[in-house]
Coordinates of C-alpha atoms in Angstrom, one line a residue:
Chain A
X1 CA -16.0 -8.1 6.2
X2 CA -19.0 -5.9 7.6
X3 CA -19.7 -2.3 6.8
X4 CA -22.4 0.1 8.7
X5 CA -23.5 3.3 7.5
X6 CA -25.3 6.0 9.7
X7 CA -26.4 9.6 9.4
X8 CA -26.2 12.1 12.3
X9 CA -28.0 15.2 11.8
X10 CA -27.5 18.9 13.4
X11 CA -29.3 22.2 13.2
X12 CA -27.2 24.6 15.3
X13 CA -29.1 28.0 16.3
X14 CA -26.2 29.9 15.9
X15 CA -23.8 30.4 12.7
X16 CA -20.8 29.0 14.8
X17 CA -20.9 25.8 17.3
X18 CA -18.8 23.0 18.4
X19 CA -20.8 20.0 19.5
X20 CA -19.3 16.8 21.0
X21 CA -20.8 13.9 19.2
X22 CA -18.6 11.0 20.7
X23 CA -21.8 9.5 22.3
X24 CA -23.4 9.2 18.9
X25 CA -20.6 7.9 17.4
X26 CA -20.2 5.2 20.1
X27 CA -24.0 4.4 19.7
X28 CA -23.2 3.9 16.0
X29 CA -20.4 1.6 16.7
X30 CA -22.5 -0.6 19.1
X31 CA -25.1 -1.0 16.6
X32 CA -22.8 -2.1 13.9
X33 CA -21.5 -5.0 16.0
X34 CA -17.9 -4.5 14.4
X35 CA -15.3 -5.3 17.0
X36 CA -12.1 -4.6 14.9
X37 CA -11.9 -2.2 12.2
X38 CA -11.8 1.6 11.1
X39 CA -14.4 4.0 11.8
X40 CA -14.7 7.3 9.4
X41 CA -16.6 10.3 10.7
X42 CA -16.9 13.2 8.2
X43 CA -18.9 16.2 7.6
X44 CA -21.3 15.9 4.6
X45 CA -21.4 19.6 4.1
X46 CA -18.2 21.8 3.1
X47 CA -18.8 24.5 5.7
X48 CA -18.4 22.1 8.6
X49 CA -15.8 20.2 10.2
X50 CA -15.2 16.8 12.5
X51 CA -12.3 16.8 14.4
X52 CA -10.8 15.4 17.6
X53 CA -9.6 17.4 20.6
X54 CA -10.4 18.2 23.8
X55 CA -14.0 18.7 25.7
X56 CA -13.3 22.0 27.2
X57 CA -15.4 25.0 26.8
X58 CA -12.5 27.6 27.2
X59 CA -10.9 25.9 24.4
X60 CA -13.5 25.9 22.1
X61 CA -14.1 29.6 22.5
X62 CA -10.2 30.0 21.6
X63 CA -10.9 27.8 18.4
X64 CA -13.8 30.1 17.2
X65 CA -11.8 33.2 18.0
X66 CA -8.5 31.9 16.3
X67 CA -10.4 30.7 13.2
X68 CA -12.0 34.1 13.3
X69 CA -8.7 35.8 13.1
X70 CA -7.2 33.4 10.4
X71 CA -10.5 33.6 8.0
X72 CA -12.7 36.7 9.3
X73 CA -16.5 36.3 8.4
X74 CA -16.3 40.3 7.8
X75 CA -15.8 42.1 5.4
X76 CA -17.9 39.5 3.4
X77 CA -17.1 41.4 0.2
X78 CA -13.3 40.5 0.6
X79 CA -14.0 36.9 -0.8
X80 CA -14.7 36.3 -4.6
X81 CA -16.8 33.1 -3.3
X82 CA -19.6 35.8 -1.8
X83 CA -20.0 37.0 -5.4
X84 CA -22.1 34.4 -5.8
X85 CA -24.6 35.7 -3.3
X86 CA -23.3 33.6 -0.4
X87 CA -21.8 35.3 2.8
X88 CA -19.9 31.9 4.0
X89 CA -16.7 32.0 2.2
X90 CA -15.0 32.2 5.8
X91 CA -16.6 29.0 6.8
X92 CA -15.1 27.3 3.6
X93 CA -11.6 28.1 4.8
X94 CA -12.3 27.7 8.4
X95 CA -13.4 24.0 7.7
X96 CA -10.0 23.5 5.9
X97 CA -8.1 24.3 9.0
X98 CA -10.1 22.1 11.5
X99 CA -10.6 19.2 8.8
X100 CA -13.4 17.4 7.3
X101 CA -12.8 14.1 8.5
X102 CA -11.7 11.6 11.3
X103 CA -10.5 8.3 11.1
X104 CA -10.6 6.1 14.3
X105 CA -9.6 2.7 15.2
X106 CA -12.0 0.1 16.4
X107 CA -10.5 -2.3 18.8
X108 CA -12.3 -4.8 21.0
X109 CA -15.7 -2.9 20.1
X110 CA -14.6 0.5 21.3
X111 CA -13.2 3.7 19.6
X112 CA -9.5 3.2 20.5
X113 CA -8.7 6.6 21.9
X114 CA -6.3 8.2 24.0
X115 CA -7.3 9.7 27.4
X116 CA -8.8 12.9 26.4
X117 CA -10.0 12.4 22.7
X118 CA -13.4 13.4 21.9
X119 CA -15.0 14.0 18.5
X120 CA -16.6 17.2 17.6
X121 CA -19.0 18.6 15.0
X122 CA -17.6 22.0 14.0
X123 CA -20.4 24.2 12.4
X124 CA -19.2 27.3 10.5
X125 CA -22.3 28.1 8.8
X126 CA -25.3 26.8 10.8
X127 CA -28.7 27.6 11.2
X128 CA -30.0 24.9 9.0
X129 CA -30.0 21.0 9.0
X130 CA -26.8 19.4 8.2
X131 CA -25.4 16.1 8.3
X132 CA -22.5 14.0 9.1
X133 CA -21.7 10.5 8.0
X134 CA -20.3 7.5 10.1
X135 CA -19.0 4.8 8.0
X136 CA -17.8 1.5 9.6
X137 CA -15.6 -1.3 8.3
X138 CA -14.2 -4.4 9.8
X139 CA -15.6 -7.5 11.4
Chain B
X1 CA -9.7 -9.5 7.2
X2 CA -6.7 -9.0 9.6
X3 CA -6.2 -6.4 12.0
X4 CA -3.0 -5.4 14.1
X5 CA -2.6 -2.6 16.8
X6 CA 0.4 -1.1 18.0
X7 CA 1.4 1.8 20.2
X8 CA 4.6 3.9 20.0
X9 CA 5.7 6.0 23.0
X10 CA 7.5 9.0 23.0
X11 CA 9.1 11.7 25.4
X12 CA 10.5 14.5 24.0
X13 CA 13.1 16.7 26.1
X14 CA 11.6 19.9 24.6
X15 CA 8.1 21.3 24.6
X16 CA 8.1 21.4 20.6
X17 CA 9.8 18.6 18.4
X18 CA 9.3 16.9 15.2
X19 CA 10.4 13.1 15.3
X20 CA 10.4 10.8 11.9
X21 CA 8.8 7.5 12.8
X22 CA 8.7 6.2 9.7
X23 CA 10.9 3.3 10.5
X24 CA 8.8 2.4 13.7
X25 CA 5.6 2.2 11.5
X26 CA 7.3 0.1 8.5
X27 CA 8.3 -2.3 11.6
X28 CA 4.6 -2.5 12.9
X29 CA 3.7 -3.1 9.2
X30 CA 6.0 -6.0 8.9
X31 CA 4.8 -7.4 12.3
X32 CA 1.3 -7.5 11.1
X33 CA 1.8 -9.8 8.1
X34 CA -0.6 -7.7 6.3
X35 CA 0.2 -6.9 2.4
X36 CA -2.8 -4.9 1.2
X37 CA -5.0 -2.6 3.1
X38 CA -4.8 0.5 5.2
X39 CA -2.8 1.9 8.0
X40 CA -3.8 4.6 10.4
X41 CA -1.5 6.4 12.5
X42 CA -2.7 8.8 14.7
X43 CA -1.6 10.9 17.8
X44 CA -3.5 9.6 21.0
X45 CA -3.2 13.1 22.6
X46 CA -4.8 16.3 21.7
X47 CA -1.7 18.5 21.8
X48 CA 0.4 16.3 19.4
X49 CA 0.3 15.4 15.4
X50 CA 1.0 12.6 12.9
X51 CA 1.8 14.2 9.7
X52 CA 3.8 13.2 6.3
X53 CA 6.2 15.6 4.7
X54 CA 9.9 15.8 4.1
X55 CA 12.6 14.7 6.4
X56 CA 14.4 18.1 6.0
X57 CA 15.7 19.9 9.0
X58 CA 15.2 23.3 8.0
X59 CA 11.6 22.8 6.8
X60 CA 11.0 21.4 10.3
X61 CA 12.4 24.8 11.9
X62 CA 10.2 26.4 9.3
X63 CA 7.0 24.6 10.6
X64 CA 7.8 25.3 14.3
X65 CA 8.2 28.9 13.6
X66 CA 5.1 29.3 11.1
X67 CA 3.0 27.5 13.8
X68 CA 4.3 29.8 16.4
X69 CA 3.1 32.9 14.3
X70 CA -0.1 31.3 13.8
X71 CA -0.8 30.2 17.3
X72 CA 1.6 31.8 19.6
X73 CA 2.3 30.2 23.2
X74 CA 2.7 33.6 24.5
X75 CA 1.0 35.6 26.3
X76 CA -0.6 32.3 27.6
X77 CA -3.1 34.5 29.5
X78 CA -4.8 35.3 25.9
X79 CA -6.3 31.8 25.7
X80 CA -9.5 31.0 27.6
X81 CA -8.1 27.5 27.8
X82 CA -5.3 28.5 30.1
X83 CA -7.7 29.7 32.5
X84 CA -7.7 25.9 33.7
X85 CA -4.6 26.1 34.9
X86 CA -2.9 24.5 31.6
X87 CA -0.2 26.7 29.5
X88 CA -0.9 24.7 26.5
X89 CA -3.6 26.2 24.4
X90 CA -1.6 26.7 21.6
X91 CA -0.7 23.3 21.2
X92 CA -4.3 22.5 20.6
X93 CA -4.2 25.0 18.0
X94 CA -1.1 24.1 16.4
X95 CA -2.2 20.2 16.3
X96 CA -5.4 21.0 14.1
X97 CA -3.1 22.8 11.4
X98 CA -0.8 19.9 11.2
X99 CA -3.5 17.1 11.7
X100 CA -4.1 14.4 13.9
X101 CA -3.7 11.4 11.7
X102 CA -2.6 10.0 8.5
X103 CA -4.0 7.1 6.7
X104 CA -1.5 5.4 4.1
X105 CA -2.2 2.9 1.9
X106 CA -0.5 -0.6 2.2
X107 CA 0.4 -2.3 -1.1
X108 CA 2.8 -5.5 -1.5
X109 CA 3.5 -5.3 2.4
X110 CA 4.9 -1.9 2.2
X111 CA 3.8 1.7 2.6
X112 CA 2.9 3.1 -0.5
X113 CA 4.6 6.3 -0.5
X114 CA 5.7 8.9 -3.2
X115 CA 9.3 9.6 -3.6
X116 CA 9.8 11.8 -0.5
X117 CA 6.9 10.8 1.9
X118 CA 7.8 10.1 5.5
X119 CA 5.7 10.1 8.8
X120 CA 6.3 12.5 11.6
X121 CA 5.3 12.7 15.1
X122 CA 4.9 16.6 15.9
X123 CA 5.1 17.4 19.4
X124 CA 3.7 20.8 20.8
X125 CA 3.4 20.2 24.3
X126 CA 6.1 17.7 25.0
X127 CA 8.4 16.6 28.3
X128 CA 6.1 13.6 29.2
X129 CA 5.3 10.3 28.0
X130 CA 2.6 10.4 25.0
X131 CA 1.6 7.6 22.5
X132 CA 0.9 7.3 19.0
X133 CA -1.5 4.5 17.9
X134 CA -0.9 2.2 14.6
X135 CA -3.7 0.4 13.5
X136 CA -3.6 -1.8 10.2
X137 CA -6.2 -3.6 8.5
X138 CA -6.1 -5.6 5.4
X139 CA -5.2 -9.1 4.5
Chain C
X1 CA -12.1 -8.4 1.2
X2 CA -11.0 -6.7 -2.3
X3 CA -8.5 -3.9 -2.6
X4 CA -7.6 -1.8 -5.9
X5 CA -4.8 0.9 -6.6
X6 CA -4.6 3.4 -9.2
X7 CA -2.4 6.4 -9.8
X8 CA -3.6 9.9 -11.3
X9 CA -0.9 11.9 -12.9
X10 CA -1.0 15.7 -13.4
X11 CA 1.3 18.3 -14.8
X12 CA -0.1 21.7 -14.1
X13 CA 1.2 24.5 -16.2
X14 CA 1.3 27.0 -13.1
X15 CA 3.0 26.8 -9.9
X16 CA -0.6 27.0 -7.9
X17 CA -3.6 25.3 -9.3
X18 CA -6.7 23.7 -8.0
X19 CA -8.1 20.8 -10.3
X20 CA -11.5 18.8 -9.6
X21 CA -10.5 15.2 -9.6
X22 CA -14.0 13.5 -8.6
X23 CA -14.4 12.3 -12.0
X24 CA -11.1 10.4 -12.2
X25 CA -11.7 9.0 -8.8
X26 CA -15.2 7.7 -9.6
X27 CA -13.7 6.1 -12.6
X28 CA -11.3 4.2 -10.3
X29 CA -14.0 3.1 -8.0
X30 CA -15.9 1.7 -10.8
X31 CA -13.0 -0.2 -12.2
X32 CA -12.5 -1.8 -8.7
X33 CA -15.9 -3.4 -8.5
X34 CA -16.0 -2.5 -5.0
X35 CA -19.6 -1.7 -3.6
X36 CA -18.9 -1.3 0.0
X37 CA -15.8 0.2 2.0
X38 CA -13.5 3.1 2.0
X39 CA -11.7 4.8 -0.7
X40 CA -8.1 6.6 0.3
X41 CA -7.1 9.5 -2.1
X42 CA -3.7 11.1 -1.1
X43 CA -1.3 13.3 -2.8
X44 CA 2.1 11.3 -3.2
X45 CA 3.9 14.7 -3.2
X46 CA 4.8 16.7 0.0
X47 CA 3.9 20.2 -1.7
X48 CA 0.5 19.0 -3.1
X49 CA -2.8 18.5 -1.5
X50 CA -6.1 16.2 -1.9
X51 CA -9.0 17.9 -0.3
X52 CA -12.9 18.4 -0.5
X53 CA -14.8 21.5 -0.8
X54 CA -17.0 23.3 -3.5
X55 CA -16.3 23.4 -7.0
X56 CA -16.5 27.1 -7.3
X57 CA -13.9 29.2 -9.0
X58 CA -14.3 32.2 -6.8
X59 CA -13.7 30.1 -3.7
X60 CA -10.6 28.5 -5.3
X61 CA -9.2 32.1 -5.9
X62 CA -10.1 32.6 -2.2
X63 CA -8.2 29.7 -1.1
X64 CA -4.9 30.9 -2.8
X65 CA -4.9 34.1 -1.9
X66 CA -5.5 33.0 1.7
X67 CA -2.9 30.4 1.7
X68 CA -0.5 32.9 0.4
X69 CA -1.4 34.9 3.1
X70 CA -0.8 32.5 5.8
X71 CA 2.5 31.2 4.0
X72 CA 3.7 33.7 1.5
X73 CA 6.1 32.4 -1.4
X74 CA 8.1 35.5 -1.0
X75 CA 10.6 36.5 0.3
X76 CA 11.9 33.0 -0.4
X77 CA 15.0 33.7 1.8
X78 CA 12.8 33.7 5.0
X79 CA 12.7 30.0 5.0
X80 CA 15.6 27.8 6.1
X81 CA 14.1 25.0 3.7
X82 CA 15.1 27.3 1.0
X83 CA 18.8 27.2 2.0
X84 CA 18.9 23.6 0.4
X85 CA 18.2 25.2 -3.0
X86 CA 14.6 24.9 -3.2
X87 CA 12.0 27.6 -3.5
X88 CA 8.9 25.9 -2.6
X89 CA 9.2 26.2 1.4
X90 CA 5.7 27.7 1.4
X91 CA 4.3 24.9 -0.8
X92 CA 5.2 22.4 2.2
X93 CA 3.1 24.7 4.5
X94 CA 0.3 25.5 2.3
X95 CA -0.2 21.7 1.9
X96 CA -0.5 21.1 5.6
X97 CA -3.6 23.8 5.7
X98 CA -5.2 22.0 3.0
X99 CA -4.4 18.3 4.1
X100 CA -2.7 15.5 2.4
X101 CA -5.5 13.1 2.0
X102 CA -9.1 12.3 2.0
X103 CA -10.9 9.1 3.2
X104 CA -14.2 8.7 1.7
X105 CA -17.2 6.3 2.3
X106 CA -18.1 3.8 -0.3
X107 CA -21.8 2.9 -0.3
X108 CA -23.6 0.9 -3.1
X109 CA -20.4 1.3 -5.2
X110 CA -20.7 5.1 -5.1
X111 CA -18.8 7.7 -3.3
X112 CA -21.1 8.5 -0.4
X113 CA -21.0 12.2 -0.5
X114 CA -23.3 15.0 0.7
X115 CA -24.8 17.5 -1.9
X116 CA -21.8 19.8 -2.8
X117 CA -18.6 17.6 -1.8
X118 CA -16.1 17.2 -4.7
X119 CA -12.5 16.0 -4.4
X120 CA -9.8 18.5 -5.6
X121 CA -6.0 18.3 -6.3
X122 CA -4.5 21.3 -4.8
X123 CA -1.0 22.0 -6.4
X124 CA 1.2 24.5 -4.7
X125 CA 4.6 23.6 -6.7
X126 CA 3.5 22.7 -10.3
X127 CA 5.1 22.6 -13.8
X128 CA 6.3 19.0 -13.4
X129 CA 4.8 15.6 -13.3
X130 CA 3.2 14.5 -9.8
X131 CA 1.0 11.7 -8.5
X132 CA -2.1 10.9 -6.7
X133 CA -2.8 7.6 -5.1
X134 CA -6.3 6.1 -5.1
X135 CA -6.5 3.0 -2.9
X136 CA -9.7 1.4 -2.2
X137 CA -10.8 -1.3 0.3
X138 CA -13.8 -3.1 0.8
X139 CA -16.0 -5.7 -1.0

């Protein structure tokens, strides 16, 4: 069994952002030399998400507007968490809807994806350096 | 280490449907000959879900009604994604609530489940052929 | 390849509770002797969740209030599932938002976590014995 580990770093200029990271995950997979197995891609921060969906700008706008409706940023005083001095309680909630991680099959050295699957980093409290972990196991 | 891969195909007559696929996943596990490891079951399409919950018809109706409240299909013009000519933006949102994939432990050649756990395919934009991927690693 | 399996048992006095189980998962990892691989931690019950977020009491109150808004317990008669005699339909919905499971990388014998990541058991229908499964694969 082989394992491979890589961190990806992000610093989005906006509080909220959705970034396609499929190419970076594919690069990590190539570096690993692993042909068959599983790849885990997870946010290492609890106000961010890694998820799989469509690379379509309109949909990304829909996601951010929808999440804002489900867990509004304002009024920040409505969240107990923000009594700690933070203003990002909404980000902790939004990330639960979108998920922390994805696990993807590796087959013949490639991400074993359907026709439109792409991997995204969902940032809900940006403007600082944050990390995504890629861990691959297989052979 | 052994790996096994299988695709399951579905074509639901309705736009929205919830199908119990536990038996098909168990068949794939038996075919693999793997006794200890992990099994990944994921939708290969971004408007569908694989999730684990209860095989109870009333609950499935509750899920579909609840998801329709969280991310309504109509009015389709309320979603930027539908400007592309699609009418399935709601399906991309619903699938994020229910999740893309499940990872299940394999122990003694069986799905290592609690008393009521069953695996479901959640279809939110059906009426065409779509796939689920089963990938098993272990030995 | 090595595998290791352990069950964690919980019986919360309240219907709703969030418990930090990171220490128990770390103990299981140490017992396994596995240094590199993946660890799956999942609720074995369909009205509970395992998720990763912040160990902050105010945030946990926010989660429970937010989930109650998204999927209210009352009126119980509003859910088809409760026609079976159950009153926990809301718990099946809440658990889908928070997720069934987490998959965590194991690196150098440790949970490969970002600075604030902790693992929680989310109980949405407590007051009885329920289980979490820990399954580790690697070497």
